[in-house]
Tab-separated table of C-alpha atoms in Angstrom:
chain	number	residue	atom	x	y	z
N	119	UNK	CA	6.629	-22.521	-4.261
N	120	UNK	CA	3.406	-20.949	-4.880
N	121	UNK	CA	2.979	-17.619	-6.461
N	122	UNK	CA	3.468	-14.496	-4.098
N	123	UNK	CA	-0.382	-13.423	-5.129
N	124	UNK	CA	-0.765	-16.210	-2.536
N	125	UNK	CA	0.548	-14.364	0.395
N	126	UNK	CA	-0.804	-10.833	-0.693
N	127	UNK	CA	-4.928	-11.210	-0.417
N	128	UNK	CA	-7.124	-7.965	-0.544
N	129	UNK	CA	-10.150	-8.480	1.587
N	130	UNK	CA	-12.077	-7.271	5.073
N	131	UNK	CA	-10.316	-7.750	8.200
N	132	UNK	CA	-10.121	-9.124	11.379
N	133	UNK	CA	-8.378	-12.179	10.588
N	134	UNK	CA	-7.072	-13.956	7.277
N	135	UNK	CA	-7.611	-17.435	8.875
N	136	UNK	CA	-10.864	-17.092	10.963
N	137	UNK	CA	-12.423	-14.731	8.272
N	138	UNK	CA	-10.898	-14.745	5.015
N	139	UNK	CA	-10.223	-18.635	4.936
N	140	UNK	CA	-14.067	-19.407	6.215
N	141	UNK	CA	-15.472	-16.961	3.826
N	142	UNK	CA	-13.427	-18.748	1.003
N	143	UNK	CA	-14.519	-22.460	1.928
N	144	UNK	CA	-18.116	-21.017	2.523
N	145	UNK	CA	-18.048	-19.824	-0.847
N	146	UNK	CA	-16.957	-22.977	-2.330
N	147	UNK	CA	-19.414	-25.182	-0.249
N	148	UNK	CA	-22.100	-23.022	-1.557
N	149	UNK	CA	-21.076	-23.235	-4.919
N	150	UNK	CA	-21.157	-27.095	-5.044
N	151	UNK	CA	-24.643	-27.211	-2.927
N	152	UNK	CA	-26.338	-24.307	-4.357
N	153	UNK	CA	-29.611	-26.205	-3.990
N	154	UNK	CA	-29.549	-26.482	-0.238
N	155	UNK	CA	-32.178	-25.352	2.071
N	156	UNK	CA	-30.121	-24.619	5.167
N	157	UNK	CA	-26.077	-25.136	6.183
N	158	UNK	CA	-24.441	-26.492	9.102
N	159	UNK	CA	-20.958	-25.365	10.038
N	160	UNK	CA	-18.926	-26.712	12.766
N	161	UNK	CA	-15.984	-25.109	13.990
N	162	UNK	CA	-13.226	-27.275	15.819
N	163	UNK	CA	-9.582	-26.012	17.786
N	164	UNK	CA	-8.765	-22.456	17.327
N	165	UNK	CA	-11.841	-21.813	15.343
N	166	UNK	CA	-13.975	-22.987	17.829
N	167	UNK	CA	-12.417	-21.004	20.786
N	168	UNK	CA	-11.694	-17.448	19.269
N	169	UNK	CA	-14.377	-17.383	16.319
N	170	UNK	CA	-16.554	-15.383	17.866
N	171	UNK	CA	-14.132	-12.449	18.585
N	172	UNK	CA	-12.780	-13.081	15.008
N	173	UNK	CA	-16.044	-12.746	13.629
N	174	UNK	CA	-15.972	-16.289	12.022
N	175	UNK	CA	-19.703	-17.344	12.616
N	176	UNK	CA	-20.607	-13.716	11.493
N	177	UNK	CA	-18.830	-14.212	7.888
N	178	UNK	CA	-20.216	-17.706	7.349
N	179	UNK	CA	-23.521	-16.377	8.011
N	180	UNK	CA	-22.780	-13.520	5.509
N	181	UNK	CA	-21.836	-15.983	3.245
N	182	UNK	CA	-24.312	-18.552	3.270
N	183	UNK	CA	-27.249	-16.576	4.408
N	184	UNK	CA	-29.388	-16.858	7.838
N	185	UNK	CA	-30.289	-20.350	7.084
N	186	UNK	CA	-27.091	-21.208	8.632
N	187	UNK	CA	-26.565	-23.057	11.931
N	188	UNK	CA	-22.773	-22.326	13.294
N	189	UNK	CA	-21.834	-25.120	16.168
N	190	UNK	CA	-18.518	-24.507	18.293
N	191	UNK	CA	-17.227	-27.987	19.039
N	192	UNK	CA	-14.498	-28.961	21.809
N	193	UNK	CA	-14.136	-32.390	19.743
N	194	UNK	CA	-10.461	-33.060	18.748
N	195	UNK	CA	-8.773	-35.882	17.233
N	196	UNK	CA	-4.768	-36.890	16.307
N	197	UNK	CA	-3.681	-34.579	13.739
N	198	UNK	CA	-6.633	-32.364	13.466
N	199	UNK	CA	-5.631	-28.967	12.140
N	200	UNK	CA	-6.270	-26.224	14.771
N	201	UNK	CA	-8.415	-24.454	12.211
N	202	UNK	CA	-10.816	-27.247	10.984
N	203	UNK	CA	-14.719	-27.014	10.051
N	204	UNK	CA	-16.898	-29.187	8.607
N	205	UNK	CA	-19.755	-27.865	6.195
N	206	UNK	CA	-23.250	-29.720	5.750
N	207	UNK	CA	-26.099	-29.163	3.354
N	208	UNK	CA	-29.223	-30.003	3.856
N	209	UNK	CA	-32.200	-30.450	1.489
N	210	UNK	CA	-35.325	-30.394	3.912
N	211	UNK	CA	-34.312	-33.537	6.615
N	212	UNK	CA	-31.981	-35.016	4.309
N	213	UNK	CA	-28.243	-34.553	4.261
N	214	UNK	CA	-26.957	-34.029	0.549
N	215	UNK	CA	-23.397	-33.089	0.985
N	216	UNK	CA	-20.607	-32.404	3.264
N	217	UNK	CA	-17.123	-31.161	3.569
N	218	UNK	CA	-14.023	-30.964	5.589
N	219	UNK	CA	-11.924	-27.907	5.198
N	220	UNK	CA	-8.660	-26.539	6.749
N	221	UNK	CA	-7.882	-22.683	7.151
N	222	UNK	CA	-3.969	-23.024	6.978
N	223	UNK	CA	-3.495	-19.159	7.681
N	224	UNK	CA	-3.209	-16.368	5.419
N	225	UNK	CA	-6.691	-16.868	3.644
N	226	UNK	CA	-5.695	-20.106	2.243
N	227	UNK	CA	-7.899	-23.389	3.048
N	228	UNK	CA	-6.701	-26.957	2.302
N	229	UNK	CA	-9.223	-29.772	1.892
N	230	UNK	CA	-7.949	-33.271	2.937
N	231	UNK	CA	-7.975	-35.626	0.326
N	232	UNK	CA	-8.605	-33.290	-2.907
N	233	UNK	CA	-5.736	-31.758	-5.230
N	234	UNK	CA	-4.714	-28.211	-4.995
N	235	UNK	CA	-6.733	-26.072	-7.217
N	236	UNK	CA	-5.160	-24.180	-9.983
N	237	UNK	CA	-4.360	-21.433	-8.034
N	238	UNK	CA	-2.231	-23.547	-5.654
N	239	UNK	CA	0.099	-24.497	-8.522
N	240	UNK	CA	3.972	-24.362	-8.143
N	241	UNK	CA	5.540	-21.286	-9.948
N	242	UNK	CA	9.090	-21.434	-8.129
N	243	UNK	CA	11.196	-24.568	-8.372
N	244	UNK	CA	13.422	-23.399	-5.346
N	245	UNK	CA	12.275	-24.188	-1.764
N	246	UNK	CA	14.838	-22.140	0.469
N	247	UNK	CA	16.671	-19.741	0.724
N	248	UNK	CA	19.755	-21.503	-0.022
N	249	UNK	CA	18.233	-22.582	-3.116
N	250	UNK	CA	17.125	-19.236	-4.520
N	251	UNK	CA	20.583	-17.628	-3.656
N	252	UNK	CA	22.334	-20.237	-5.436
N	253	UNK	CA	20.042	-19.878	-8.316
N	254	UNK	CA	20.367	-16.286	-8.389
N	255	UNK	CA	24.465	-16.325	-8.400
N	256	UNK	CA	24.384	-19.133	-11.132
N	257	UNK	CA	22.051	-16.453	-13.207
N	258	UNK	CA	23.669	-13.562	-12.388
N	259	UNK	CA	20.533	-11.937	-10.759
N	260	UNK	CA	21.410	-9.390	-8.011
N	261	UNK	CA	17.943	-9.232	-6.254
N	262	UNK	CA	14.850	-10.987	-5.291
N	263	UNK	CA	12.405	-8.702	-7.120
N	264	UNK	CA	14.369	-9.827	-10.361
N	265	UNK	CA	14.051	-13.425	-9.171
N	266	UNK	CA	10.180	-12.732	-8.787
N	267	UNK	CA	9.779	-11.026	-12.471
N	268	UNK	CA	11.603	-13.996	-13.899
N	269	UNK	CA	9.541	-16.473	-12.548
N	270	UNK	CA	6.034	-14.658	-12.464
N	271	UNK	CA	6.251	-12.624	-15.443
N	272	UNK	CA	5.657	-8.978	-15.968
N	273	UNK	CA	2.322	-9.180	-15.138
N	274	UNK	CA	3.346	-9.371	-11.409
N	275	UNK	CA	3.686	-5.860	-11.273
N	276	UNK	CA	0.371	-4.895	-11.901
N	277	UNK	CA	-0.989	-6.909	-9.357
N	278	UNK	CA	1.574	-5.706	-6.744
N	279	UNK	CA	0.588	-2.193	-7.762
N	280	UNK	CA	-3.199	-3.102	-6.735
N	281	UNK	CA	-1.678	-4.476	-3.401
N	282	UNK	CA	0.525	-1.371	-2.754
N	283	UNK	CA	-2.296	0.976	-3.613
N	284	UNK	CA	-4.585	-0.955	-1.112
N	285	UNK	CA	-2.114	-0.831	1.469
N	286	UNK	CA	-1.564	2.904	0.962
N	287	UNK	CA	-5.605	3.486	1.247
N	288	UNK	CA	-5.552	1.307	4.699
N	289	UNK	CA	-3.087	3.817	6.044
N	290	UNK	CA	-4.986	6.884	4.879
N	291	UNK	CA	-8.310	5.691	6.294
N	292	UNK	CA	-6.941	4.493	9.032
N	293	UNK	CA	-5.360	7.911	10.165
N	294	UNK	CA	-8.503	9.784	9.283
N	295	UNK	CA	-10.635	7.878	11.543
N	296	UNK	CA	-11.133	8.325	15.729
N	297	UNK	CA	-13.463	6.444	17.569
N	298	UNK	CA	-13.663	2.987	19.399
N	299	UNK	CA	-13.142	-0.281	17.924
N	300	UNK	CA	-15.510	-2.777	18.042
N	301	UNK	CA	-15.719	-6.172	20.040
N	302	UNK	CA	-16.412	-4.880	23.516
N	303	UNK	CA	-13.073	-4.031	25.001
N	304	UNK	CA	-13.427	-0.543	23.990
N	305	UNK	CA	-10.157	-0.283	22.289
N	306	UNK	CA	-9.735	3.637	21.471
N	307	UNK	CA	-8.258	4.275	17.869
N	308	UNK	CA	-5.031	5.741	18.341
N	309	UNK	CA	-3.439	6.137	14.931
N	310	UNK	CA	-4.273	9.670	14.201
N	311	UNK	CA	-3.498	10.538	17.797
N	312	UNK	CA	-0.035	9.068	17.151
N	313	UNK	CA	0.220	10.696	13.748
N	314	UNK	CA	-0.767	14.229	14.920
N	315	UNK	CA	1.101	14.416	18.472
N	316	UNK	CA	3.255	17.121	18.361
N	317	UNK	CA	6.864	16.202	19.577
N	318	UNK	CA	10.417	18.323	20.311
N	319	UNK	CA	13.080	18.058	17.796
N	320	UNK	CA	14.008	14.262	18.109
N	321	UNK	CA	14.689	12.865	15.079
N	322	UNK	CA	14.444	9.276	16.291
N	323	UNK	CA	11.032	9.921	18.274
N	324	UNK	CA	9.930	11.222	14.925
N	325	UNK	CA	10.650	8.187	13.361
N	326	UNK	CA	8.849	5.933	15.667
N	327	UNK	CA	5.922	8.257	15.366
N	328	UNK	CA	5.695	8.050	11.610
N	329	UNK	CA	6.249	4.140	11.563
N	330	UNK	CA	3.835	3.274	14.763
N	331	UNK	CA	0.816	5.776	13.158
N	332	UNK	CA	1.065	3.895	9.842
N	333	UNK	CA	1.245	0.537	11.723
N	334	UNK	CA	-1.969	1.171	13.750
N	335	UNK	CA	-3.639	2.681	10.941
N	336	UNK	CA	-3.524	-0.310	8.807
N	337	UNK	CA	-4.187	-2.644	12.265
N	338	UNK	CA	-7.094	-0.498	13.249
N	339	UNK	CA	-8.967	-0.737	9.756
N	340	UNK	CA	-8.296	-4.266	10.079
N	341	UNK	CA	-9.902	-4.849	13.832
N	342	UNK	CA	-12.663	-2.658	12.387
N	343	UNK	CA	-13.480	-5.063	9.047
N	344	UNK	CA	-12.017	-2.959	7.008
N	345	UNK	CA	-10.196	-3.627	3.723
N	346	UNK	CA	-6.421	-4.741	3.794
N	347	UNK	CA	-3.885	-6.864	2.543
N	348	UNK	CA	-2.925	-9.847	3.900
N	349	UNK	CA	1.032	-9.499	4.704
N	350	UNK	CA	1.303	-12.316	5.413
N	351	UNK	CA	-2.077	-12.139	7.656
N	352	UNK	CA	-4.711	-10.213	8.626
N	353	UNK	CA	-3.417	-9.638	12.289
N	354	UNK	CA	-0.102	-9.019	10.837
N	355	UNK	CA	-1.226	-6.957	8.251
N	356	UNK	CA	-0.064	-3.360	9.682
N	357	UNK	CA	3.977	-4.005	9.575
N	358	UNK	CA	4.856	-4.186	5.969
N	359	UNK	CA	2.970	-0.931	4.694
N	360	UNK	CA	3.875	0.646	7.717
N	361	UNK	CA	7.949	0.099	6.823
N	362	UNK	CA	7.371	0.949	2.576
N	363	UNK	CA	5.354	3.857	3.328
N	364	UNK	CA	8.090	5.675	5.742
N	365	UNK	CA	10.704	4.515	3.159
N	366	UNK	CA	8.636	6.079	0.447
N	367	UNK	CA	8.120	9.436	2.564
N	368	UNK	CA	11.545	9.805	3.953
N	369	UNK	CA	13.646	8.453	0.796
N	370	UNK	CA	11.453	9.329	-2.127
N	371	UNK	CA	10.532	5.687	-3.667
N	372	UNK	CA	8.352	5.403	-6.713
N	373	UNK	CA	5.366	3.016	-6.210
N	374	UNK	CA	7.296	0.873	-8.795
N	375	UNK	CA	10.225	0.800	-6.951
N	376	UNK	CA	7.841	0.343	-3.392
N	377	UNK	CA	6.686	-2.746	-5.740
N	378	UNK	CA	10.105	-4.465	-6.034
N	379	UNK	CA	10.313	-4.296	-2.251
N	380	UNK	CA	6.931	-6.134	-2.229
N	381	UNK	CA	8.053	-8.601	-4.625
N	382	UNK	CA	10.893	-9.334	-2.225
N	383	UNK	CA	8.945	-9.470	0.858
N	384	UNK	CA	6.237	-11.836	-0.875
N	385	UNK	CA	9.631	-14.497	-1.443
N	386	UNK	CA	10.252	-14.432	2.112
N	387	UNK	CA	6.453	-14.640	3.481
N	388	UNK	CA	5.995	-17.616	0.945
N	389	UNK	CA	9.550	-19.441	2.486
N	390	UNK	CA	7.744	-19.141	5.764
N	391	UNK	CA	4.726	-20.219	4.543
N	392	UNK	CA	6.214	-23.474	2.804
N	393	UNK	CA	8.879	-24.129	5.462
N	394	UNK	CA	7.309	-23.143	8.870
N	395	UNK	CA	3.646	-21.339	8.912
N	396	UNK	CA	2.108	-17.953	9.113
N	397	UNK	CA	-0.899	-19.609	10.914
N	398	UNK	CA	-1.189	-18.036	14.864
N	399	UNK	CA	-3.439	-21.246	15.354
N	400	UNK	CA	-0.446	-23.655	14.697
N	401	UNK	CA	2.551	-22.052	15.531
N	402	UNK	CA	1.658	-18.665	17.691
N	403	UNK	CA	1.974	-14.975	17.026
N	404	UNK	CA	5.988	-15.465	15.904
N	405	UNK	CA	4.318	-17.137	12.711
N	406	UNK	CA	2.585	-14.150	11.778
N	407	UNK	CA	3.975	-10.804	13.306
N	408	UNK	CA	7.876	-12.271	13.095
N	409	UNK	CA	7.078	-13.584	9.311
N	410	UNK	CA	5.670	-9.772	8.665
N	411	UNK	CA	8.954	-8.252	10.243
N	412	UNK	CA	10.713	-10.692	8.309
N	413	UNK	CA	9.232	-9.849	4.752
N	414	UNK	CA	9.512	-5.863	5.918
N	415	UNK	CA	13.296	-6.255	6.963
N	416	UNK	CA	14.265	-7.953	3.469
N	417	UNK	CA	11.750	-5.324	1.749
N	418	UNK	CA	13.701	-2.171	2.979
N	419	UNK	CA	17.101	-4.045	2.243
N	420	UNK	CA	16.025	-4.541	-1.503
N	421	UNK	CA	15.070	-0.769	-1.278
N	422	UNK	CA	18.133	0.395	0.001
N	423	UNK	CA	20.374	-1.609	-2.623
N	424	UNK	CA	21.565	-3.903	-0.343
N	425	UNK	CA	22.851	-7.509	-1.690
N	426	UNK	CA	21.529	-10.797	-1.115
N	427	UNK	CA	23.210	-11.697	1.591
N	428	UNK	CA	22.525	-8.685	3.675
N	429	UNK	CA	18.679	-9.300	2.416
N	430	UNK	CA	18.420	-12.559	3.766
N	431	UNK	CA	20.701	-11.575	7.090
N	432	UNK	CA	17.568	-8.450	7.684
N	433	UNK	CA	14.740	-11.521	7.283
N	434	UNK	CA	17.031	-13.418	9.774
N	435	UNK	CA	17.179	-11.115	12.462
N	436	UNK	CA	13.798	-10.232	12.108
N	437	UNK	CA	12.227	-13.713	12.388
N	438	UNK	CA	15.315	-14.830	15.038
N	439	UNK	CA	13.912	-11.908	18.000
N	440	UNK	CA	10.336	-13.033	17.775
N	441	UNK	CA	10.874	-16.730	18.170
N	442	UNK	CA	8.609	-18.016	21.250
N	443	UNK	CA	5.891	-15.312	20.218
N	444	UNK	CA	2.816	-16.253	21.812
N	445	UNK	CA	-0.706	-15.897	20.109
N	446	UNK	CA	-3.230	-15.091	23.059
N	447	UNK	CA	-5.634	-12.352	21.879
N	448	UNK	CA	-7.755	-11.084	24.490
N	449	UNK	CA	-11.594	-12.137	24.014
N	450	UNK	CA	-10.289	-13.432	20.836
N	451	UNK	CA	-10.373	-10.317	19.040
N	452	UNK	CA	-7.674	-8.797	16.673
N	453	UNK	CA	-6.839	-5.897	19.338
N	454	UNK	CA	-4.918	-6.803	22.177
N	455	UNK	CA	-2.080	-7.237	22.004
N	456	UNK	CA	-2.102	-7.375	17.975
N	457	UNK	CA	-2.513	-3.749	17.072
N	458	UNK	CA	0.319	-2.495	19.446
N	459	UNK	CA	2.313	-5.667	18.022
N	460	UNK	CA	2.261	-4.358	14.830
N	461	UNK	CA	3.982	-1.124	15.311
N	462	UNK	CA	6.679	-2.487	17.555
N	463	UNK	CA	7.525	-5.405	14.585
N	464	UNK	CA	7.568	-2.161	11.848
N	465	UNK	CA	10.126	-0.833	14.222
N	466	UNK	CA	12.251	-3.803	14.591
N	467	UNK	CA	12.452	-4.337	10.748
N	468	UNK	CA	14.045	-1.169	10.253
N	469	UNK	CA	16.527	-2.002	13.107
N	470	UNK	CA	17.260	-5.403	11.760
N	471	UNK	CA	17.600	-4.037	7.812
N	472	UNK	CA	20.259	-1.554	9.637
N	473	UNK	CA	22.257	-4.638	11.542
N	474	UNK	CA	22.417	-6.513	8.259
N	475	UNK	CA	23.689	-3.426	6.463
N	476	UNK	CA	27.084	-3.506	8.892
N	477	UNK	CA	27.368	-7.205	10.196
N	478	UNK	CA	26.215	-9.670	7.426
N	479	UNK	CA	29.521	-11.041	7.186
N	480	UNK	CA	29.844	-12.247	10.476
N	481	UNK	CA	26.138	-14.015	10.550
N	482	UNK	CA	26.354	-17.634	11.487
N	483	UNK	CA	22.588	-18.797	11.092
N	484	UNK	CA	20.603	-18.792	7.868
N	485	UNK	CA	16.816	-17.640	7.275
N	486	UNK	CA	16.375	-21.431	6.455
N	487	UNK	CA	17.453	-22.430	9.841
N	488	UNK	CA	15.235	-19.530	11.658
N	489	UNK	CA	12.374	-21.070	9.823
N	490	UNK	CA	12.917	-24.293	11.039
N	491	UNK	CA	13.559	-23.269	14.751
N	492	UNK	CA	10.272	-21.010	14.372
N	493	UNK	CA	8.246	-24.287	13.360
N	494	UNK	CA	9.695	-26.153	15.928
N	495	UNK	CA	9.017	-23.652	18.560
N	496	UNK	CA	5.671	-23.064	17.428
N	497	UNK	CA	4.410	-26.909	17.386
N	498	UNK	CA	5.842	-27.208	20.891
N	499	UNK	CA	4.322	-24.236	22.383
N	500	UNK	CA	1.207	-25.114	24.788
N	501	UNK	CA	-1.728	-25.075	23.201
N	502	UNK	CA	-3.184	-22.305	25.346
N	503	UNK	CA	-0.575	-19.986	23.439
N	504	UNK	CA	-1.393	-20.868	19.814
N	505	UNK	CA	-4.429	-18.476	19.283
N	506	UNK	CA	-7.065	-20.206	21.748
N	507	UNK	CA	-7.170	-16.913	24.082
N	508	UNK	CA	-6.581	-19.625	26.753
N	509	UNK	CA	-3.543	-18.351	28.383
N	510	UNK	CA	-1.411	-15.206	28.901
N	511	UNK	CA	-2.664	-12.098	28.405
N	512	UNK	CA	-5.965	-13.291	27.343
N	513	UNK	CA	-6.490	-15.384	30.721
N	514	UNK	CA	-5.116	-12.970	33.213
N	515	UNK	CA	-7.643	-10.155	31.616
N	516	UNK	CA	-10.430	-12.884	32.023
N	517	UNK	CA	-9.556	-13.508	35.509
N	518	UNK	CA	-9.371	-9.417	35.939
N	519	UNK	CA	-12.832	-9.250	34.540
N	520	UNK	CA	-14.285	-11.719	37.432
N	521	UNK	CA	-12.474	-9.903	40.040
């Protein structure tokens, strides 16, 4: 597997696959053809159908310049990745270069026919949770965070501290803002309201209030093109920070301890990305919010001192109960149902961790199994429910608008 640095990317929202990935691809293409007078970018699949709502055309023009033409093509072909784009560079009327790029989720890109970059080299020999658990027991490694340090080196902690500081900043900024999010849906920011609303003395309600407010804060920052961390994507970026912030506030974990939770979460994200998918366009929202929930549940289990079996069970429970979750963002915006979904998944991560504490010895399903089930479920979802805004909530909202 690759480094967990590939899971956590710091950048601008609202979408890792629709803005971060295309931006990265555009910068690469520009570096290859800096002499070009103009560019043409053709978007296919989900990039075509929800690119405007996600800001794909905007980020391409911001990166390549106003001399860029963006075409939204309904063409498709067998084996096409749902987030495919073609770049063409021109000098005058002469075509001087082309490049096909796939935005595969989490801000990563893939160029068919080209070898992986150095940053994409394998860091971990193990490719499943079962293999990781076997290795850890053989080496008397008790936590996934120890396993991460063994493979990535002690410098990984500086990286994860930067990730955590960015997450905290996105929470703080999100909690301080009010107003309407851009995009035309007139969605009001709710994080500050959630955080400050007085409630009666009910502990369970107070717990939910804090976690939900933190998740809303980050997800709203993402929807407003703010700086966030993919965990594993922009659309699901509020789940892990919300859970870790709540754990730190209520249990007093230090920033260094939180980074150990991030390390564990990164392994879960890596496993899902390699063995299933973290792309809503490829496998629906179960791949994004389901993975985020699994990452958060595993991180909590690590922080609470639970063993490897319990960490795996926490991640498995979290993913299992997101199986089949569709991705049908209204108007292609990462707002409805995405923001609210981050809050719900954060609370579910807490519940999954708690269940793992009590019931690990009775489980029958492994995390590897639920990953395979998620991939099978995702690729068999009707394309309308895989980040195209052609079905579900998005379609019903469109019909409502037409009367």
